[in-house]
Coordinates of C-alpha atoms in Angstrom, one line a residue:
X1 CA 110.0 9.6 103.2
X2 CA 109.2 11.6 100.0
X3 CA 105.6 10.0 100.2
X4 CA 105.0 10.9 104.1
X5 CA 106.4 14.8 103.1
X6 CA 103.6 14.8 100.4
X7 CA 100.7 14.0 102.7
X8 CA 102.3 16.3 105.8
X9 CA 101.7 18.8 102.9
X10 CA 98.8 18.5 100.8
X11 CA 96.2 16.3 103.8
X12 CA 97.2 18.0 106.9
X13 CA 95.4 20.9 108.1
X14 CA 96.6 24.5 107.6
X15 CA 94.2 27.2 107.2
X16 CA 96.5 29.2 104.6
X17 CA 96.4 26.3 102.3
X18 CA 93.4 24.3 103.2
X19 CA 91.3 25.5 100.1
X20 CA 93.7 24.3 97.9
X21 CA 94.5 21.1 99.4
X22 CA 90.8 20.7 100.0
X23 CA 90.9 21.1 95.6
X24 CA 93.3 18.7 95.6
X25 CA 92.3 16.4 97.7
X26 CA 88.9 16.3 95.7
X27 CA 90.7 16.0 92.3
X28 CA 92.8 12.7 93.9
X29 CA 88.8 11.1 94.7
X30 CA 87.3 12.2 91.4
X31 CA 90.7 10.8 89.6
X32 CA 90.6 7.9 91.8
X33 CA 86.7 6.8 90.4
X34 CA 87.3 7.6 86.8
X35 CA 90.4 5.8 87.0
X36 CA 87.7 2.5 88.3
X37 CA 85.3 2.9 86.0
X38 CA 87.9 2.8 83.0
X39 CA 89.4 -0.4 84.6
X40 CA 86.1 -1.9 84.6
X41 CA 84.9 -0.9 81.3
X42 CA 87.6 -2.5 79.7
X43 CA 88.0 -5.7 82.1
X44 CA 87.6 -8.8 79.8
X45 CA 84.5 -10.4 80.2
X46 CA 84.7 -13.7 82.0
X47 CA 82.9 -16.7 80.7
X48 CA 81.1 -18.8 81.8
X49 CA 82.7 -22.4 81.9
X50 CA 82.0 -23.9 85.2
X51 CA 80.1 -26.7 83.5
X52 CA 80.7 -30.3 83.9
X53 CA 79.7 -32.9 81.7
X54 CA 79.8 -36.6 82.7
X55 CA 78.7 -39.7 80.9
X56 CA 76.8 -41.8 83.4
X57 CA 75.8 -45.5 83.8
X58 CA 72.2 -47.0 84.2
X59 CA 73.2 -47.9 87.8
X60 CA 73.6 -44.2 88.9
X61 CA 70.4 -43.6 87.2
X62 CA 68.6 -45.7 89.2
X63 CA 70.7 -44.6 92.3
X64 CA 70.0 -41.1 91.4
X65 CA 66.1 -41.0 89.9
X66 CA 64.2 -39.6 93.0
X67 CA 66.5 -36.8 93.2
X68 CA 64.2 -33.9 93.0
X69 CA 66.8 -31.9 91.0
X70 CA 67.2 -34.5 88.5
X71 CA 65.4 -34.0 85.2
X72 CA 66.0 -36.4 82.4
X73 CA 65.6 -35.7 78.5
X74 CA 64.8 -38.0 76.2
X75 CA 66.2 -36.6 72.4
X76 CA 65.4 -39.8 70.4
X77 CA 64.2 -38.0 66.9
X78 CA 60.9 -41.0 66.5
X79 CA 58.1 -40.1 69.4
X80 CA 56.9 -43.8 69.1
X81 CA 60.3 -45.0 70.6
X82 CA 59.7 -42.1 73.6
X83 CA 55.8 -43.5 73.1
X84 CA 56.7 -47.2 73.8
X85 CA 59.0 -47.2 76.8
X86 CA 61.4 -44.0 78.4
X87 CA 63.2 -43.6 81.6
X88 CA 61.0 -42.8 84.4
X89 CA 60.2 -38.9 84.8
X90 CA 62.0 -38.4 80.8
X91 CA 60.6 -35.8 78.6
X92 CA 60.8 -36.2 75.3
X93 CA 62.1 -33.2 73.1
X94 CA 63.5 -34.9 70.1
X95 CA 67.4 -33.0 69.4
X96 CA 66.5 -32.0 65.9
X97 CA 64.3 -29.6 67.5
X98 CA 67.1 -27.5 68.3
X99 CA 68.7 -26.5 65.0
X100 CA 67.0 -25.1 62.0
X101 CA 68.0 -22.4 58.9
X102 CA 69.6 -19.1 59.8
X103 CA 69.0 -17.5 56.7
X104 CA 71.7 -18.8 54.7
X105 CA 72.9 -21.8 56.2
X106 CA 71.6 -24.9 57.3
X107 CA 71.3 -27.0 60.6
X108 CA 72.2 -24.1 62.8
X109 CA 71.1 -23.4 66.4
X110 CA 68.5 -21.5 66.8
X111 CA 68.4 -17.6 68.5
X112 CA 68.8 -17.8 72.1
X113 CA 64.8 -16.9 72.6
X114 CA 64.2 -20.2 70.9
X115 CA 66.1 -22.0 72.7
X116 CA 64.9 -20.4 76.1
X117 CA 61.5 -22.0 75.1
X118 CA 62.6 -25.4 74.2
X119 CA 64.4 -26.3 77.6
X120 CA 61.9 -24.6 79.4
X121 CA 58.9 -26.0 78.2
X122 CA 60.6 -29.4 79.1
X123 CA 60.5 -28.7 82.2
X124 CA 64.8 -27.5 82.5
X125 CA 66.2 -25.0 85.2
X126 CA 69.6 -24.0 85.2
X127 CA 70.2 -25.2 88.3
X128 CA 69.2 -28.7 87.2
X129 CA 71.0 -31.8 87.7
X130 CA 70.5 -32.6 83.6
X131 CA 70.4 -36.1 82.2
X132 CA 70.5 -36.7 78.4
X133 CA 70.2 -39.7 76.6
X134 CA 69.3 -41.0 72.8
X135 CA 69.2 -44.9 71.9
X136 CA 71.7 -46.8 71.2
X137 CA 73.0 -45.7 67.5
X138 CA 73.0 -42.6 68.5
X139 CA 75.1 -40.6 71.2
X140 CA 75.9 -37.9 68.8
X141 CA 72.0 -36.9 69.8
X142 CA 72.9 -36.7 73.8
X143 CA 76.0 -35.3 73.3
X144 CA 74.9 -32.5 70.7
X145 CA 72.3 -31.7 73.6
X146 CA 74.6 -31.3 76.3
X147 CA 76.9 -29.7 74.5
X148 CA 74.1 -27.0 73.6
X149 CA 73.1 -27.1 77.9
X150 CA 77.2 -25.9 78.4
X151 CA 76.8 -23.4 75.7
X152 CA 73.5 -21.7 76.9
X153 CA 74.4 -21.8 80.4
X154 CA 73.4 -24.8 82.4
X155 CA 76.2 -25.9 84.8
X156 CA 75.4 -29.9 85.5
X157 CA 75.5 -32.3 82.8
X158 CA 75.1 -35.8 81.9
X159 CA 74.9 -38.5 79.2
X160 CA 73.9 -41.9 79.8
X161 CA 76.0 -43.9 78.4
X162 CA 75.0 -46.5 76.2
X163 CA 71.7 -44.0 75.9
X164 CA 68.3 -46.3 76.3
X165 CA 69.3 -49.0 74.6
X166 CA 72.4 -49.2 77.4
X167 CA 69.7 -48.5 80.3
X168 CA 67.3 -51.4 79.4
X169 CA 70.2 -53.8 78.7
X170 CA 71.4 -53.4 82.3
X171 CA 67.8 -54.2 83.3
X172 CA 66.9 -51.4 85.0
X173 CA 63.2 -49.6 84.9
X174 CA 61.4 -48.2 82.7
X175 CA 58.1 -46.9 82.2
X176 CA 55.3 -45.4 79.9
X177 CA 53.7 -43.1 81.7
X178 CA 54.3 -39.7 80.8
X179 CA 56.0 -37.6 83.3
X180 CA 53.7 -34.3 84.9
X181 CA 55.8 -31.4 85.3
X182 CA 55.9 -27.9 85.8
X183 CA 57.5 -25.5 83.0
X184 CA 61.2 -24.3 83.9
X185 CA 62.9 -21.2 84.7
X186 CA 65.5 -21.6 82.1
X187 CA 67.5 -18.4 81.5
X188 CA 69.9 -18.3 78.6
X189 CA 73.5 -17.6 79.6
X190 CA 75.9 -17.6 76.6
X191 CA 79.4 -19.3 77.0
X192 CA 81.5 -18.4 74.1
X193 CA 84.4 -20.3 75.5
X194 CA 82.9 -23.7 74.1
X195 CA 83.0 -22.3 69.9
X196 CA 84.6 -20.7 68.0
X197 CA 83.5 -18.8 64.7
X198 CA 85.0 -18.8 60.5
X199 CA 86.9 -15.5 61.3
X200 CA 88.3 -16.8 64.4
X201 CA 89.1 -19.9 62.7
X202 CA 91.0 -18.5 59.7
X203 CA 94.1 -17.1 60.8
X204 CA 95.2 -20.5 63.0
X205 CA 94.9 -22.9 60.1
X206 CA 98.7 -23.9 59.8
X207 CA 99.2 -22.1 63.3
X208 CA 101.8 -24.8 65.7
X209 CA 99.8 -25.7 68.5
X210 CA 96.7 -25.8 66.6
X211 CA 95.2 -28.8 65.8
X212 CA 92.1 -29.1 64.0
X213 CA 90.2 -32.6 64.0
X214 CA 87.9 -34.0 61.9
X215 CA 85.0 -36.6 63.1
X216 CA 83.4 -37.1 59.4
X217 CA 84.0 -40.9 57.7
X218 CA 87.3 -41.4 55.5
X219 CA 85.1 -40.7 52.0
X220 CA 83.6 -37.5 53.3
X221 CA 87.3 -36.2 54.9
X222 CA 89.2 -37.0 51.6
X223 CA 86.8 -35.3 49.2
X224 CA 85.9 -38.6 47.7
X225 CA 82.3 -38.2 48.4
X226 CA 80.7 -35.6 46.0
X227 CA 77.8 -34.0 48.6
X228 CA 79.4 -30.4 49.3
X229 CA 79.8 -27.2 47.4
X230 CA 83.7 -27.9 47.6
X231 CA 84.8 -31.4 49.0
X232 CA 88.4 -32.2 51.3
X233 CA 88.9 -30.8 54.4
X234 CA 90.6 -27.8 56.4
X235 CA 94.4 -28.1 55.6
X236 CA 96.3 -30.1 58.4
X237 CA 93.4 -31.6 60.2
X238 CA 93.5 -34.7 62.0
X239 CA 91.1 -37.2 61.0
X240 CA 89.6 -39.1 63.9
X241 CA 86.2 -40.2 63.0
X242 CA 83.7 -40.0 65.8
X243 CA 82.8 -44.5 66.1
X244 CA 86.7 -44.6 67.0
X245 CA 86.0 -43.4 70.4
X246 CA 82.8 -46.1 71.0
X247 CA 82.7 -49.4 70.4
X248 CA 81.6 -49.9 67.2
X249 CA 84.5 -52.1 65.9
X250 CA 84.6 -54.3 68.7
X251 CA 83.1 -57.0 67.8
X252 CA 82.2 -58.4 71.3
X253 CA 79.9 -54.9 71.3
X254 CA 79.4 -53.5 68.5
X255 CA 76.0 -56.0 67.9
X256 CA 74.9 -55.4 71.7
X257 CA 75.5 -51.4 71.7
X258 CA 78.0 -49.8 69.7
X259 CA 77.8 -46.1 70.8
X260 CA 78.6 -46.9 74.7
X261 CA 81.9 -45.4 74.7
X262 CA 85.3 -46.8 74.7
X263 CA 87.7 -46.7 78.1
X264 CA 89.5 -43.3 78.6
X265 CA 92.5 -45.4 78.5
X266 CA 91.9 -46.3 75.3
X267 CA 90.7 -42.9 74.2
X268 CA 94.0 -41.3 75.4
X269 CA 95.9 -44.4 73.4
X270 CA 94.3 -42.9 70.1
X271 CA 94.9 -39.2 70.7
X272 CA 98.8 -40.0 71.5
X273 CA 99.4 -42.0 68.4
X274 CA 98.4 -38.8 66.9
X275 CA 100.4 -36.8 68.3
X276 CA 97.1 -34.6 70.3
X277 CA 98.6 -33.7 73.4
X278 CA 96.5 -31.8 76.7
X279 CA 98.3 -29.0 75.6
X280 CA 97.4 -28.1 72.5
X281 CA 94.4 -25.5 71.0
X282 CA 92.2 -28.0 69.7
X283 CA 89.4 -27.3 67.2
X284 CA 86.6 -30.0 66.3
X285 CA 85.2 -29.5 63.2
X286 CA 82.3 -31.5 61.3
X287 CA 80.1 -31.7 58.9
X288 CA 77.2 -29.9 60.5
X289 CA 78.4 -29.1 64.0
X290 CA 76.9 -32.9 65.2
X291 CA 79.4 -34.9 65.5
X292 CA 81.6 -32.8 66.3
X293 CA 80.1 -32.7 70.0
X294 CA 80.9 -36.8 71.0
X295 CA 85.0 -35.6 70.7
X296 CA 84.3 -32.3 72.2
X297 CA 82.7 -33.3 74.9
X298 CA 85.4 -36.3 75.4
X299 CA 88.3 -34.0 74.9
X300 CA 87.2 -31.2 77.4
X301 CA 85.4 -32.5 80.6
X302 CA 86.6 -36.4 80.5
X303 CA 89.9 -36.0 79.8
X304 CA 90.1 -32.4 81.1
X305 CA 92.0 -31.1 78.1
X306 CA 91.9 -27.6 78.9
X307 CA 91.6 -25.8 75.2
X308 CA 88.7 -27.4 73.2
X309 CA 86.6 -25.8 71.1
X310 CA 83.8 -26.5 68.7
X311 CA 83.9 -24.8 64.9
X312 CA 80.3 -24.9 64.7
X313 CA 79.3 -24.1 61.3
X314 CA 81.8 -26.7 60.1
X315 CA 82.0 -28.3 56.3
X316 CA 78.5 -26.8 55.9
X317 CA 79.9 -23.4 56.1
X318 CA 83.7 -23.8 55.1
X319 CA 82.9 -25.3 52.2
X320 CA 81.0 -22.6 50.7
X321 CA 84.0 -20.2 51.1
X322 CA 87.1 -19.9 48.8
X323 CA 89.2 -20.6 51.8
X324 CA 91.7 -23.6 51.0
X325 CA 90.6 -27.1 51.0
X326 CA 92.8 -30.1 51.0
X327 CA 91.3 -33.4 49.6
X328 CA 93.1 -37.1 49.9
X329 CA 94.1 -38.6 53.2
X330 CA 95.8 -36.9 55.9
X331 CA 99.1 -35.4 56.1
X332 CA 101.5 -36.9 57.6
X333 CA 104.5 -35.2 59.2

């Protein structure tokens, strides 16, 4: 009632008042579009994490390979392999193309211009259906490369799994011609949900919830290894080296192709007698920000745990801090 007494007043006509309720009525608008504009301005910005990485077998390559859409990189690091046999229509950008100095550290991806050029002068869209593979001792290749497609904006992503090694196994084609193709339209499009930086990191080291793993070998988590500026690890992580989700200790693979990845059955086996639950902030954290990727991109879009983020500049960075650094094995609690 009160609110139908207002308008009867202010927005019905009267000609004694109707140049003030005209000024009214004009201050209501006027309020109305500033009161937009500051919503907007201070909206959080959305990111972008509508990607989807699968691992894929040779059989939906060969299912899949005349699908217009489909482009396939090869990221094996020797050109001779690429040379002497590749998956029909691959180009061959090698991943170690794709990180360089950043004027301090190491091994870091390079500016987004950079990275523009690389995928497009191999041919990459966004809109691509993207294929990645490496050989067979090394998925941490494929998986740092898709992991770097999610991060710069591509939405449709796959590793083959077993990489080339896998793919010729199963007897399926391959060739040495070398693909013609023309250069993509690849826009970068920066999805900060995937990372997360040292001053981000900092304050949830000890945090419940948190749980920061660690992919490196035994000798390099426990600061038995002399190669950093400091050696150990973040206090409280996990240590879960990468092999453990492949099959490089069984021995009825390990000789035939030891990165094609374990069961997701299994994989879930491992992360509960840990005590790493869907729920929980997870942070994956390296040596360089490689290997991190295999357990990242396990974690996030196999599994579908929901909180997974990569601590890209890793031991390389942490190290060189005076942040604290546990050596020895893991913790238990």
């Amino acid at each position: 009632m009160e609110q139908l007494t207002f308008f009867k007043k202010y927005f019905s006509w009267n000609p004694k008042t109707w140049l003030t309720n005209k000024l009214i009525r004009l201050s209501v608008i006027f309020f109305g579009a500033f009161l937009s504009i500051f919503c907007l301005s201070f909206s959080p910005i959305v990111a972008n994490t509508s990607a989807n990485i699968q691992f894929v077998s040779p059989s939906w390559i060969e299912e899949n390979i005349k699908n217009p859409n489909l482009k396939i990189l090869d990221v094996r690091i020797n050109p001779l392999e690429y040379i002497d046999g590749h998956l029909p229509q691959a180009v061959n950008i090698a991943d170690n193309n794709f990180r360089g100095p950043d004027g301090f550290l190491p091994v870091q991806y390079w500016d987004s211009e950079k990275i523009v050029q690389i995928f497009a002068k191999a041919g990459i869209s966004n809109n691509d259906k993207i294929v990645v593979y490496s050989d067979g001792t090394n998925v941490l290749g494929a998986t740092m490369v898709a992991y770097l497609l999610e991060r710069s904006g591509a939405k449709d992503i796959a590793v083959v799994d077993g990489g080339y090694k896998g793919y010729k196994d199963a007897n399926k084609i391959v060739t040495k011609e070398f693909p013609r193709y023309d250069l993509g339209k690849f826009s970068l499009k920066d999805n900060p949900s995937v990372r997360i930086n040292l001053k981000e990191l900092e304050p949830l080291i000890g945090k419940q919830g948190v749980v920061i793993i660690d992919p490196r070998p035994a000798d390099l988590f426990e600061g038995k290894t002399n190669l950093w500026v400091r050696n150990g690890h973040i206090p409280g992580a996990k240590n879960i080296p990468w092999p453990t989700f492949t099959e490089a200790n069984n021995p009825n693979e390990a000789l035939k192709n030891p990165h094609k990845l374990k069961s997701l059955d299994d994989i879930k086996q491992i992360l509960a007698s840990r005590n790493i639950k869907p729920t929980d902030n997870i942070i994956v954290s390296c040596s360089t920000g490689r290997e991190a990727t295999l357990q990242y991109v396990v974690l996030k879009h196999l599994l579908g745990y929901p909180n997974v983020r990569i601590y890209e500049g890793s031991w390389t960075e942490y190290s060189t801090t005076d942040l604290p650094v546990e050596t020895g094995p893991e913790k238990t609690t």
